[in-house]
Short mmCIF file of C-alpha atoms in Angstrom, two decimals:
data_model
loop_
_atom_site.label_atom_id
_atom_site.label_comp_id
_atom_site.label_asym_id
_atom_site.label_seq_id
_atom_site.Cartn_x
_atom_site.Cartn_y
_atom_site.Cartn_z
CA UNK D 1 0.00 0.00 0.00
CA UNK D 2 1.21 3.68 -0.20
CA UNK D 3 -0.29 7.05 0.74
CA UNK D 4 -4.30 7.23 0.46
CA UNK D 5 -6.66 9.82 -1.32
CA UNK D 6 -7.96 12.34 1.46
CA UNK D 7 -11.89 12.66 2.41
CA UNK D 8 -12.36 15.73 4.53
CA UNK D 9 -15.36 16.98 5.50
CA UNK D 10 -15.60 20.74 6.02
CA UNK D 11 -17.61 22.50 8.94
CA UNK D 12 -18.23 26.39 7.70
CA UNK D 13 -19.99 27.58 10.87
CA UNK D 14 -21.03 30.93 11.47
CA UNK D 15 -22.41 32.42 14.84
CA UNK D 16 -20.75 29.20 16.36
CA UNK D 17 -23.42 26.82 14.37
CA UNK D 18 -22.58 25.03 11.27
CA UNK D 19 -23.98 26.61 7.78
CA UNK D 20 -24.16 25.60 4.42
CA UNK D 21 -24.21 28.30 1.41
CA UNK D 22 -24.63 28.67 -2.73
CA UNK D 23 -22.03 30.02 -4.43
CA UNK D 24 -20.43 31.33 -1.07
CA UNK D 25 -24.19 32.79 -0.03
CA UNK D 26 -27.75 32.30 1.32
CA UNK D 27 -27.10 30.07 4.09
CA UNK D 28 -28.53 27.46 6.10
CA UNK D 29 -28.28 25.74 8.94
CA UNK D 30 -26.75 22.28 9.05
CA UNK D 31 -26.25 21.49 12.74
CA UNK D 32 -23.81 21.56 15.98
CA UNK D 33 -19.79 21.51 15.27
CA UNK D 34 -18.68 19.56 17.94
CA UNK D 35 -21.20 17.00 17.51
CA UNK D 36 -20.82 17.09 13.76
CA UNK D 37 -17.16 16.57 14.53
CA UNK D 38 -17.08 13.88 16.60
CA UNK D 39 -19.84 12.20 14.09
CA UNK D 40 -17.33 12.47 11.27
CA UNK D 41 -14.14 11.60 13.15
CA UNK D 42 -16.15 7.92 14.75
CA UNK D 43 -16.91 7.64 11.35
CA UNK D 44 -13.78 7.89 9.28
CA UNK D 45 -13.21 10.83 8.07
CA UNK D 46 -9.20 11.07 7.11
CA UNK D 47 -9.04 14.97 8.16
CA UNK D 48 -11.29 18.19 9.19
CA UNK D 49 -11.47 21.35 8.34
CA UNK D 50 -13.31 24.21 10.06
CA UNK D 51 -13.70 27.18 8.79
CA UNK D 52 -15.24 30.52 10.41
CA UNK D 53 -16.90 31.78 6.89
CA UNK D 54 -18.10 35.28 8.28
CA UNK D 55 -14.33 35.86 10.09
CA UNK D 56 -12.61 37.91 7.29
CA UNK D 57 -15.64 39.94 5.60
CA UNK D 58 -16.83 41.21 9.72
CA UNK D 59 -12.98 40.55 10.98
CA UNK D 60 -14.84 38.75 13.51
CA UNK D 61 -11.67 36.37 15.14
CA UNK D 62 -12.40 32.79 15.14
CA UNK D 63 -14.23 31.41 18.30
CA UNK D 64 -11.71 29.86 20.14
CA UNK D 65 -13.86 28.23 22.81
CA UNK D 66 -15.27 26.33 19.78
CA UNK D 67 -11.97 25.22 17.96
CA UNK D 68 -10.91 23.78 21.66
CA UNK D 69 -14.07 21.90 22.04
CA UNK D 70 -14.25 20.36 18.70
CA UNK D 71 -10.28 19.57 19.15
CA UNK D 72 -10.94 17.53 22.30
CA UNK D 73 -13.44 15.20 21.06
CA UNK D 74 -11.29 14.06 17.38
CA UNK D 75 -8.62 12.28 16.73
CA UNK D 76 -7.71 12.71 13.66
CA UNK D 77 -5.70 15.90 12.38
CA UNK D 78 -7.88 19.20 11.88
CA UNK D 79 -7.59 23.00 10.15
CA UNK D 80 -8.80 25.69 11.20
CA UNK D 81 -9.24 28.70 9.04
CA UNK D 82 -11.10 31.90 8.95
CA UNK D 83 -9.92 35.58 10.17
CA UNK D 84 -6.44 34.84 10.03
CA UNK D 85 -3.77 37.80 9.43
CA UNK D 86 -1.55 37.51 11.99
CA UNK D 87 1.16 35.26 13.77
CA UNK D 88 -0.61 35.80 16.87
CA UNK D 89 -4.27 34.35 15.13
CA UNK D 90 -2.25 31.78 14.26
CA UNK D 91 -1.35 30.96 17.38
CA UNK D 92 -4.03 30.95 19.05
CA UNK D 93 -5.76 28.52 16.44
CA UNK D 94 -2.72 26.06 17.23
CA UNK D 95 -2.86 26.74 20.88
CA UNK D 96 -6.46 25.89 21.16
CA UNK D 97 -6.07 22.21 19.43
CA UNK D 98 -5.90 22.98 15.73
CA UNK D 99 -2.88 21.00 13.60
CA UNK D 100 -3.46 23.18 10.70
CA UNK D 101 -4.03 26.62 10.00
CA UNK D 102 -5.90 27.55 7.03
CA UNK D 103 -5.31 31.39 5.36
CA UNK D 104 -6.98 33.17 2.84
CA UNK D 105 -7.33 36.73 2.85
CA UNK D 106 -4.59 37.35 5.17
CA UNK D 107 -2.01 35.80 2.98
CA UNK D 108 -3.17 37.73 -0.76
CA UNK D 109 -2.81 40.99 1.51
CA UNK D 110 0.07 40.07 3.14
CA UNK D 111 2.36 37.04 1.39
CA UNK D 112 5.22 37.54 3.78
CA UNK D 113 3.18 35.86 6.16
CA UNK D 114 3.47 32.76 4.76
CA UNK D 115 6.95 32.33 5.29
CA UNK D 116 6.97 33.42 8.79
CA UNK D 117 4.18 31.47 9.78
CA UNK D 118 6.65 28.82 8.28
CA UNK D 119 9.17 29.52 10.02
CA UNK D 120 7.90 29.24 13.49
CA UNK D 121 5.13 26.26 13.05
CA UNK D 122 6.29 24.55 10.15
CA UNK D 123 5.36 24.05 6.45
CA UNK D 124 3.20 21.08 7.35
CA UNK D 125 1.41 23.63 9.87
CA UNK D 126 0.07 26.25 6.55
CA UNK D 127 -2.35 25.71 4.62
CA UNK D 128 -3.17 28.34 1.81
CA UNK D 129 -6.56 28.30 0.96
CA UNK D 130 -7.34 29.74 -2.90
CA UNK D 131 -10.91 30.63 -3.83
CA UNK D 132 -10.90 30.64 -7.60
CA UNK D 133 -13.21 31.91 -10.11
CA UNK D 134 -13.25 32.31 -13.91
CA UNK D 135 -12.55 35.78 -15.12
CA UNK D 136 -13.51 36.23 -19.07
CA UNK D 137 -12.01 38.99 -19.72
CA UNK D 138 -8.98 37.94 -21.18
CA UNK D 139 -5.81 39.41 -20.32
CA UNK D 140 -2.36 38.04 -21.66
CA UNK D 141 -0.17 38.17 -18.79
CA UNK D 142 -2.50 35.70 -17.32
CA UNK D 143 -2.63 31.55 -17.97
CA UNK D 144 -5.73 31.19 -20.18
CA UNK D 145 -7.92 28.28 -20.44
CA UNK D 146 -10.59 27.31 -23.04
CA UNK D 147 -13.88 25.79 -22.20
CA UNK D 148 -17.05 25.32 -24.39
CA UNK D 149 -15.45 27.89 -26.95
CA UNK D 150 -15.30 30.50 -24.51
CA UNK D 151 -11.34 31.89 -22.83
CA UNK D 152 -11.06 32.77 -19.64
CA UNK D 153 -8.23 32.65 -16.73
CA UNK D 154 -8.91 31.64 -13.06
CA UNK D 155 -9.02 34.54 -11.03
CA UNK D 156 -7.92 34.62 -7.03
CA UNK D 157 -10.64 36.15 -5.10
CA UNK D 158 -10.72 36.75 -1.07
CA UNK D 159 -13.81 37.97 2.11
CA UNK D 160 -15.33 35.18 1.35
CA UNK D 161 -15.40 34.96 -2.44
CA UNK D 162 -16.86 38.68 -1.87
CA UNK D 163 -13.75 40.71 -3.32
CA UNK D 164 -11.96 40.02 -6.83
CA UNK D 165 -7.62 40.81 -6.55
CA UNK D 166 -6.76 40.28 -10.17
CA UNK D 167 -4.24 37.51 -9.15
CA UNK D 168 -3.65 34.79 -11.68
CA UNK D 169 -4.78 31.56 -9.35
CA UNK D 170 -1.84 29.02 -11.23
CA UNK D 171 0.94 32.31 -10.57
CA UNK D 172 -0.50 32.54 -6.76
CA UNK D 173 -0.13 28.62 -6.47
CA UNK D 174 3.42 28.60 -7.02
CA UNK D 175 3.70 31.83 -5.23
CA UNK D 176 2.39 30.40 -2.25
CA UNK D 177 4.67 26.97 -2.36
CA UNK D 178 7.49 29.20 -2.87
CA UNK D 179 6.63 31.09 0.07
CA UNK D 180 6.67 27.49 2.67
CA UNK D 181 2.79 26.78 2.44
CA UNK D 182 2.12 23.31 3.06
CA UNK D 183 -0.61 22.73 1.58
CA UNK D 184 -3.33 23.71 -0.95
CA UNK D 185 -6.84 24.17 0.02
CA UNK D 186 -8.29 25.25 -3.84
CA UNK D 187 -12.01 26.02 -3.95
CA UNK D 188 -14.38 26.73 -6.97
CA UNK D 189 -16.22 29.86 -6.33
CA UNK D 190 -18.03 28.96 -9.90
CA UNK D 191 -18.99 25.17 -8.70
CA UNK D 192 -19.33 25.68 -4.78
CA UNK D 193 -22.66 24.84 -3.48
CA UNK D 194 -23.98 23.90 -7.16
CA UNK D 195 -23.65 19.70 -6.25
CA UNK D 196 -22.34 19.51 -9.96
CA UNK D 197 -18.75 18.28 -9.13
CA UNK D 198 -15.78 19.22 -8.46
CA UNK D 199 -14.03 21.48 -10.94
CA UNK D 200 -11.76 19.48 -12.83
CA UNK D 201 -10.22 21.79 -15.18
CA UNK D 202 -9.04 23.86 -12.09
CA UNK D 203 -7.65 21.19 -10.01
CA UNK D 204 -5.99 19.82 -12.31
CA UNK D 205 -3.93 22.46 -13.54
CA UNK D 206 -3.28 23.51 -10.09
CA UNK D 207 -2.15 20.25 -8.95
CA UNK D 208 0.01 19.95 -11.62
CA UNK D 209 1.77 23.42 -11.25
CA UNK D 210 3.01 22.75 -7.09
CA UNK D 211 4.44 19.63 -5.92
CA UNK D 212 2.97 20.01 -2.67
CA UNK D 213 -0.46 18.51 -1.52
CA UNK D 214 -3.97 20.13 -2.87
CA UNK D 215 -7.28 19.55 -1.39
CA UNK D 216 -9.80 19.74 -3.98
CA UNK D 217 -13.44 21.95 -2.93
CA UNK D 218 -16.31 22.78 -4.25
CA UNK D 219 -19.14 21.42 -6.27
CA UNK D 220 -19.17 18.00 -4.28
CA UNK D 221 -22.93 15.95 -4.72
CA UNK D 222 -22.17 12.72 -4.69
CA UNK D 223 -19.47 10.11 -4.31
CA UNK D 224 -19.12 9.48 -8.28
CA UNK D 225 -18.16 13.39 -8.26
CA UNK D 226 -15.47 12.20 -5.91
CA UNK D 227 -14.27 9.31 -8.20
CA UNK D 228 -13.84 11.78 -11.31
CA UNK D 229 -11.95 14.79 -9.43
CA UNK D 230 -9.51 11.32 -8.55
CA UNK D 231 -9.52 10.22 -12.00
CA UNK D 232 -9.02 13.32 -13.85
CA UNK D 233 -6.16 15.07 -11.75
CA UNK D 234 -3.33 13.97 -9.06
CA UNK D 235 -5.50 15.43 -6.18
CA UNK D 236 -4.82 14.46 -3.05
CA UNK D 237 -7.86 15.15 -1.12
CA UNK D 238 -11.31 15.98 -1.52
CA UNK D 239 -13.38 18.19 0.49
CA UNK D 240 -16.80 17.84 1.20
CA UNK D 241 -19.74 19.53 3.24
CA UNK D 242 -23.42 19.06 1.88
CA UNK D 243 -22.87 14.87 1.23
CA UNK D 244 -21.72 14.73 4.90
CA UNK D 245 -24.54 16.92 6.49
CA UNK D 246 -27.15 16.09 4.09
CA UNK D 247 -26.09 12.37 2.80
CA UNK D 248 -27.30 9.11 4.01
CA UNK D 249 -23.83 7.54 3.56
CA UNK D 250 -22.01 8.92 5.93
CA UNK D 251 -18.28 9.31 5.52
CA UNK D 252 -17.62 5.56 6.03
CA UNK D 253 -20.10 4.68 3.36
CA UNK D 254 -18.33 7.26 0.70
CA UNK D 255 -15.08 5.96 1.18
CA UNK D 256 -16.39 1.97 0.97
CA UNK D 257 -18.00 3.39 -2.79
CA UNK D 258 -14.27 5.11 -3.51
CA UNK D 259 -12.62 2.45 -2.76
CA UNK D 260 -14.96 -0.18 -4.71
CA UNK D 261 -14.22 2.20 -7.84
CA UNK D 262 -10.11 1.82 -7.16
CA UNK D 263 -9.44 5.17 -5.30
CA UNK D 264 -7.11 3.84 -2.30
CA UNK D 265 -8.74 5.07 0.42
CA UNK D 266 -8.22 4.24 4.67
CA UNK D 267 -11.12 2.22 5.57
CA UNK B 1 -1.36 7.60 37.87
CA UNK B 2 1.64 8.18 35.67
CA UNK B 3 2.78 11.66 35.54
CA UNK B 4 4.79 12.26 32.08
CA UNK B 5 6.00 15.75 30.88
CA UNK B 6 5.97 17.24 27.36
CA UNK B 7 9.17 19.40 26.20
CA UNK B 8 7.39 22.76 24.32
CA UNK B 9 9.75 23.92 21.86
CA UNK B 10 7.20 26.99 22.10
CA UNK B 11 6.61 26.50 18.08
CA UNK B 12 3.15 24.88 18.04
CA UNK B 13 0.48 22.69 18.80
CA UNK B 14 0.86 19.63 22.00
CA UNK B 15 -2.88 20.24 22.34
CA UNK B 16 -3.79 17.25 20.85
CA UNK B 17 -1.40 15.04 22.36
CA UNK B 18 -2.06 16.51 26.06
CA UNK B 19 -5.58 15.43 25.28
CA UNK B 20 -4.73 12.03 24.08
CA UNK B 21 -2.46 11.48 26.87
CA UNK B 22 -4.79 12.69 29.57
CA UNK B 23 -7.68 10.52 28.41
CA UNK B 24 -5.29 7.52 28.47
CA UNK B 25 -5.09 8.50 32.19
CA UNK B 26 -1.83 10.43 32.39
CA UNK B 27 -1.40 13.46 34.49
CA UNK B 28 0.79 15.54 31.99
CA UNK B 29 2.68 18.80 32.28
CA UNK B 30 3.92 20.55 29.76
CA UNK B 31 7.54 21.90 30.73
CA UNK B 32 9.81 24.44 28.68
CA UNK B 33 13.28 23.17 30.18
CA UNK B 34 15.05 20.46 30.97
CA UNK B 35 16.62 21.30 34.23
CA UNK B 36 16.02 18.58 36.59
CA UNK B 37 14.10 20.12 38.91
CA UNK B 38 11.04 17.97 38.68
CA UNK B 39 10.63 13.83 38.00
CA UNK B 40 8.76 12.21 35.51
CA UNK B 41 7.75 8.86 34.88
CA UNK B 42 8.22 9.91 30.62
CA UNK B 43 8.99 12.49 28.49
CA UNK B 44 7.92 12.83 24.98
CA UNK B 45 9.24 15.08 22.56
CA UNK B 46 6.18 16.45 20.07
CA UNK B 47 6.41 16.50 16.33
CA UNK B 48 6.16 20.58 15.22
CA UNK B 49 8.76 22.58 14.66
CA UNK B 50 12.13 22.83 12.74
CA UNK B 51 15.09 21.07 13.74
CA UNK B 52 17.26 24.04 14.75
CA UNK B 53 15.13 25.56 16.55
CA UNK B 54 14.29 22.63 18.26
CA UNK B 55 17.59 21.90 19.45
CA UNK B 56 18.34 25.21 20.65
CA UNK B 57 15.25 25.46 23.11
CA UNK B 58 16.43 21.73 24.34
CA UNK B 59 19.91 23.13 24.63
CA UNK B 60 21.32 20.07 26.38
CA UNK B 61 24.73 18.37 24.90
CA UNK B 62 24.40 15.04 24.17
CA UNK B 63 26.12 13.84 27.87
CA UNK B 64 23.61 16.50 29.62
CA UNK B 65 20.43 14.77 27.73
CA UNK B 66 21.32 11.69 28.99
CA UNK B 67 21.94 12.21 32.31
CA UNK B 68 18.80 13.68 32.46
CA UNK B 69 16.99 10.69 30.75
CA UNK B 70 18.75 7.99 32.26
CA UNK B 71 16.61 5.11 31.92
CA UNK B 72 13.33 7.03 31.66
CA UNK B 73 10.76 5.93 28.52
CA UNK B 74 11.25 9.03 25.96
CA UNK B 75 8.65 8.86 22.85
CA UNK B 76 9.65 11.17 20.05
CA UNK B 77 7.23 11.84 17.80
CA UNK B 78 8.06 13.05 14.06
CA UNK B 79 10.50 15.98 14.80
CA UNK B 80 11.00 14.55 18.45
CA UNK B 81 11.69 11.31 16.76
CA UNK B 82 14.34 12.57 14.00
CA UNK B 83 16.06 14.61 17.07
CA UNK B 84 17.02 11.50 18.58
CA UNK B 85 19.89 10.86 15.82
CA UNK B 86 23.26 12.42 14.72
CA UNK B 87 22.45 15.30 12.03
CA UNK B 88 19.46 15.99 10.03
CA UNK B 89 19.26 17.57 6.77
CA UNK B 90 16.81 19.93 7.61
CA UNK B 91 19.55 21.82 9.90
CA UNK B 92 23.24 22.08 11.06
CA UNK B 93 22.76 21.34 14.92
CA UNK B 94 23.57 18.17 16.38
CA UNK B 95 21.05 15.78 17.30
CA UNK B 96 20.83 14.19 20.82
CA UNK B 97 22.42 11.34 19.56
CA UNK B 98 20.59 8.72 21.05
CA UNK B 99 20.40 6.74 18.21
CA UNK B 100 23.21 5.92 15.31
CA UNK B 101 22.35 7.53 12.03
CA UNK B 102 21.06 10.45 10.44
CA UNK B 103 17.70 12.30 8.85
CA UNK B 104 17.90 13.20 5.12
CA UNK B 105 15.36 14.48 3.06
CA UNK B 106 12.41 12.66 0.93
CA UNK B 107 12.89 12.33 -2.48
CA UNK B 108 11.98 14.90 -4.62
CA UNK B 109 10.24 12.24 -7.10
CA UNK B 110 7.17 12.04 -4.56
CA UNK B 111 5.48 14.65 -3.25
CA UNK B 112 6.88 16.57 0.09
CA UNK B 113 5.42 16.77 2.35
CA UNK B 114 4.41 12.94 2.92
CA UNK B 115 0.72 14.16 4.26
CA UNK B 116 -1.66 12.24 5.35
CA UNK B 117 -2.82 8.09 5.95
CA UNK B 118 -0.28 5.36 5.25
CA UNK B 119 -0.17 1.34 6.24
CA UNK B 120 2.52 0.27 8.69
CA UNK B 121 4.09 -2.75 7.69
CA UNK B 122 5.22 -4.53 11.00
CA UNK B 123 8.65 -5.88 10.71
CA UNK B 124 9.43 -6.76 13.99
CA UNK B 125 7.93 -6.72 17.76
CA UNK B 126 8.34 -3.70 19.57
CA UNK B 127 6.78 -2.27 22.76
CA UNK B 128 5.24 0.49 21.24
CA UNK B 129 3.76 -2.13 18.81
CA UNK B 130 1.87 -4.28 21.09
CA UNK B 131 -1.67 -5.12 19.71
CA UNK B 132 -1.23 -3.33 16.47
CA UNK B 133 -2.08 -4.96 13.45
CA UNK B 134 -0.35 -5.25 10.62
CA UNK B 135 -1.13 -3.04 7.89
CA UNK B 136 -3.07 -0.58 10.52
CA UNK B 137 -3.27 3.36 9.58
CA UNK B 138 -1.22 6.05 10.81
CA UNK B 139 -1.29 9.96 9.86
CA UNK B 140 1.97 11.25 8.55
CA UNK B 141 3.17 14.75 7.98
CA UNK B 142 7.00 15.33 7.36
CA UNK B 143 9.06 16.43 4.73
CA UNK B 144 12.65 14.05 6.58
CA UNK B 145 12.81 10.46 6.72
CA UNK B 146 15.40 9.16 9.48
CA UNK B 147 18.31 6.37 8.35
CA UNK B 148 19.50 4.35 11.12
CA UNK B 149 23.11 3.24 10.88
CA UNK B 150 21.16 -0.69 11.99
CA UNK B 151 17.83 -1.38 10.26
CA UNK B 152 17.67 -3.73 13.61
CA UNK B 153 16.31 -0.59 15.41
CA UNK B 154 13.16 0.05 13.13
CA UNK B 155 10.15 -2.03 14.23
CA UNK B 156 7.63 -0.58 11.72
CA UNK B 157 8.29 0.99 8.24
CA UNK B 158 5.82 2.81 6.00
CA UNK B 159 5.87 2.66 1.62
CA UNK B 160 6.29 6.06 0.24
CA UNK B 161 8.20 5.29 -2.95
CA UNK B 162 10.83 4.69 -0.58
CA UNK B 163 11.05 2.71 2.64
CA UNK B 164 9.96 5.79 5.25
CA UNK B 165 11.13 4.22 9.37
CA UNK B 166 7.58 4.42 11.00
CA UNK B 167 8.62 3.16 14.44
CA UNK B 168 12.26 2.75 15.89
CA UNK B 169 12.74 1.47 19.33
CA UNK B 170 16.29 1.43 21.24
CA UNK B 171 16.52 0.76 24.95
CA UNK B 172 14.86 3.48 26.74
CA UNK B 173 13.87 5.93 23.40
CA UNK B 174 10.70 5.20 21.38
CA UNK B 175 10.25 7.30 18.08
CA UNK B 176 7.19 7.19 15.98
CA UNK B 177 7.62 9.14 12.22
CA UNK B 178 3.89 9.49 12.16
CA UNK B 179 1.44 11.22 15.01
CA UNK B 180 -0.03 8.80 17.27
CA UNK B 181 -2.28 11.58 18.73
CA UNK B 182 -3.92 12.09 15.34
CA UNK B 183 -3.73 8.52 13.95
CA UNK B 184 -7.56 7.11 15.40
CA UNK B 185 -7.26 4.15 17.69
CA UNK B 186 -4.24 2.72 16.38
CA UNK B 187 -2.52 5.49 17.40
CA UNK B 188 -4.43 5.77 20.97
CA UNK B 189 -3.24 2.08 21.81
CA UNK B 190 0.32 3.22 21.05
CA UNK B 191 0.11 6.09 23.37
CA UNK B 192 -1.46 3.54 25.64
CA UNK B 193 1.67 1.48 24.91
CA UNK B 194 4.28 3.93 26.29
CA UNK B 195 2.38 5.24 29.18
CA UNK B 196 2.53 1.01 30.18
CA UNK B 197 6.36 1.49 29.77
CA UNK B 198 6.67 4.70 31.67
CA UNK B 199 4.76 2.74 34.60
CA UNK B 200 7.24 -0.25 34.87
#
């Protein structure tokens, strides 16, 4: 055997409950985190990630009460991400039980924080997280892609998928690897919430532009969705939210229908 | 109950493992030197951090560190684990030396870090290994594999491409490349494991 395909399910909460949104909005409620947490960790689940969607747009600071709690009742590795621009919200994430700390915003605004945050936790400790969406207004300096006849490049955007920053999402990739991020979190803006899969086109060109790990997110319905975003790129992780609140499979029963299919998954 | 400190290089999280070790019934303190003036029945050295670093907030020789282990159970765990040999490639210190060999990097044909759930394949008994399976999951995140000077020392190994040293065991010292406190129940019984040891 060698390393296994990720399945992560991810926790947005807001107000200290967890939420599930369209295309980054209207949101609704989808249940407890701790208990959701535990449910996923007895269950299988390889990872979690929790993010504080609202942190960054009302630079409200993650609930840190919260992050303990859910961190005392897993067991398996977990990322916390939401509000976080400095070394010191850093910090506190990984001081209250968190592995993994998960930046967005703070990092386009401030890339220098990548390496220090390096520095002092450890590349395995930083995950970027990208929220990409396609831009159609072509511009050279940027890497275009075709689809259905139509050009467009992947644009970077941050609050939350509320603000565009004209960053190139392949050129930010790299940036962000060459900076001492760990990890990749990439999400569709342009497929999250929509249950139509994951976006391929994107995931693969990002995984195949960094040699460090990517977590595919975004678009997730169903397991098969899982199977193709494994077939069609070098992925090594897919997140997940609606299938896992709303599913009757539970996380176990996912991985059993990866795994039946050939992805090598821990079960 | 078994009392059992953990060094804090002050870089990151021992949440996670204070946790695991408390509900395995350990009374745990976290402690920021190694001076002596308080006994333990263990000491583990966590997994985050850079070597260096590391080393410097330790800032025992090699002679000091084990005078002040002496026969006490020490579980290093990833970066705790690769401290307990010569050099590492991740840094210019000196290791503590407790074990013959060195730390070099992963090949750059696989992807680095190594992140996430691998098998351990059992290759011989160890104490840390008691009641784990072959084949049973462990979460890995490191970018160093150690190399022992004699394979005798390395109980379980991991397939990453290359042969990656999942468990060594040498007298008193205990090093795990992957993090028992994130690794399910597997991981819990190996915690287990060394508390047993740290009670004998």
């Amino acid at each position: 055997m060698t390393l296994t395909k990720r399945i992560i399910p991810c926790l947005d909460v807001k107000d200290g409950r967890v939420v599930k949104g369209l295309n980054f909005e209207s949101i609704r409620d989808a249940g407890d985190p701790v208990k959701l947490a535990a449910k996923y960790s007895n269950e299988g689940a390889d990872e979690l990630v929790f993010l504080d969607i609202t942190a960054s747009g009302e630079q409200r600071k993650i609930i840190k009460e919260l992050v303990n709690k859910v961190a005392s009742v897993i067991d398996i590795p977990f990322t916390v991400g939401g509000g976080v621009n400095s070394l010191e919200d850093a910090r506190n994430i990984l001081l209250n039980g968190a592995d993994k700390v998960g930046i967005n915003t703070g990092a386009v605004k401030n890339p220098a924080i990548i390496t220090d945050l390096m520095k002092l936790f450890g590349r395995q400790c930083i995950v970027v997280a990208i929220d990409a969406k396609r831009n159609y207004t072509i511009d050279d300096t940027k890497n275009i892609f075709t689809e259905d006849d139509r050009q467009f490049w992947f644009e970077v955007f941050v609050y939350g998928g509320r603000e565009k920053t004209g960053i190139d999402v392949i050129q930010w990739a790299k940036n962000v690897e060459s900076l001492g991020a760990g990890e990749i979190l990439l999400t569709s803006i342009d497929k999250d919430g929509t249950k139509d899969g994951y976006d391929t086109l994107l995931t693969r060109n990002v995984v195949d532009s960094v040699s460090i790990p990517v977590i595919a997110s975004g678009g997730c319905g169903k397991p098969d969705d899982m199977v193709d975003v494994f077939a069609t790129s070098d992925v090594d992780a897919a997140l997940a939210a609606s299938i896992f609140h709303y599913g009757n499979l539970g996380v176990n029963g996912v991985k059993s229908y990866l795994k039946e299919r050939g992805i090598p998954v821990r079960l | 109950m078994v009392r059992v400190a953990i060094f804090d290089y002050g870089a990151g999280n021992i949440f996670s493992l204070k946790n695991s070790l408390e509900k395995a019934g350990a009374i745990v303190d976290v402690i920021t030197d190694l001076d002596g003036t308080d006994t333990y029945s263990g000491l583990l050295l966590p997994g985050v951090g850079n070597f260096d670093p590391a080393m410097n907030s330790i800032g025992l020789s090699k002679t000091e560190f084990r005078e002040y282990v002496q026969d006490m159970p020490v579980l290093g765990i990833c970066l705790g684990m690769e401290m307990f040999f010569e050099t590492s490639e991740e840094g210019e210190k000196r290791g503590l030396d407790v074990m013959a060999g060195k730390v070099i990097i992963l090949p750059p044909s696989m992807k680095v870090p190594h992140m996430g759930w691998n098998n351990l394949e059992i290759k011989r008994p160890g104490k840390i290994l008691e009641g784990i399976r072959d084949g049973s999951w462990a979460y890995f995140v490191h970018s160093y594999r150690v190399k022992p000077e004699s394979d005798g020392i390395i109980t379980a190994e991991s397939d990453y491409g290359v042969r990656v040293p999942a468990v060594v065991e040498e007298k008193n010292f205990y090093g795990t490349q992957f993090h028992p406190e994130k690794s399910g129940t597997a991981g819990k019984t190996m915690l287990e494991n060394f508390l047993k040891e740290c009670t004998r």
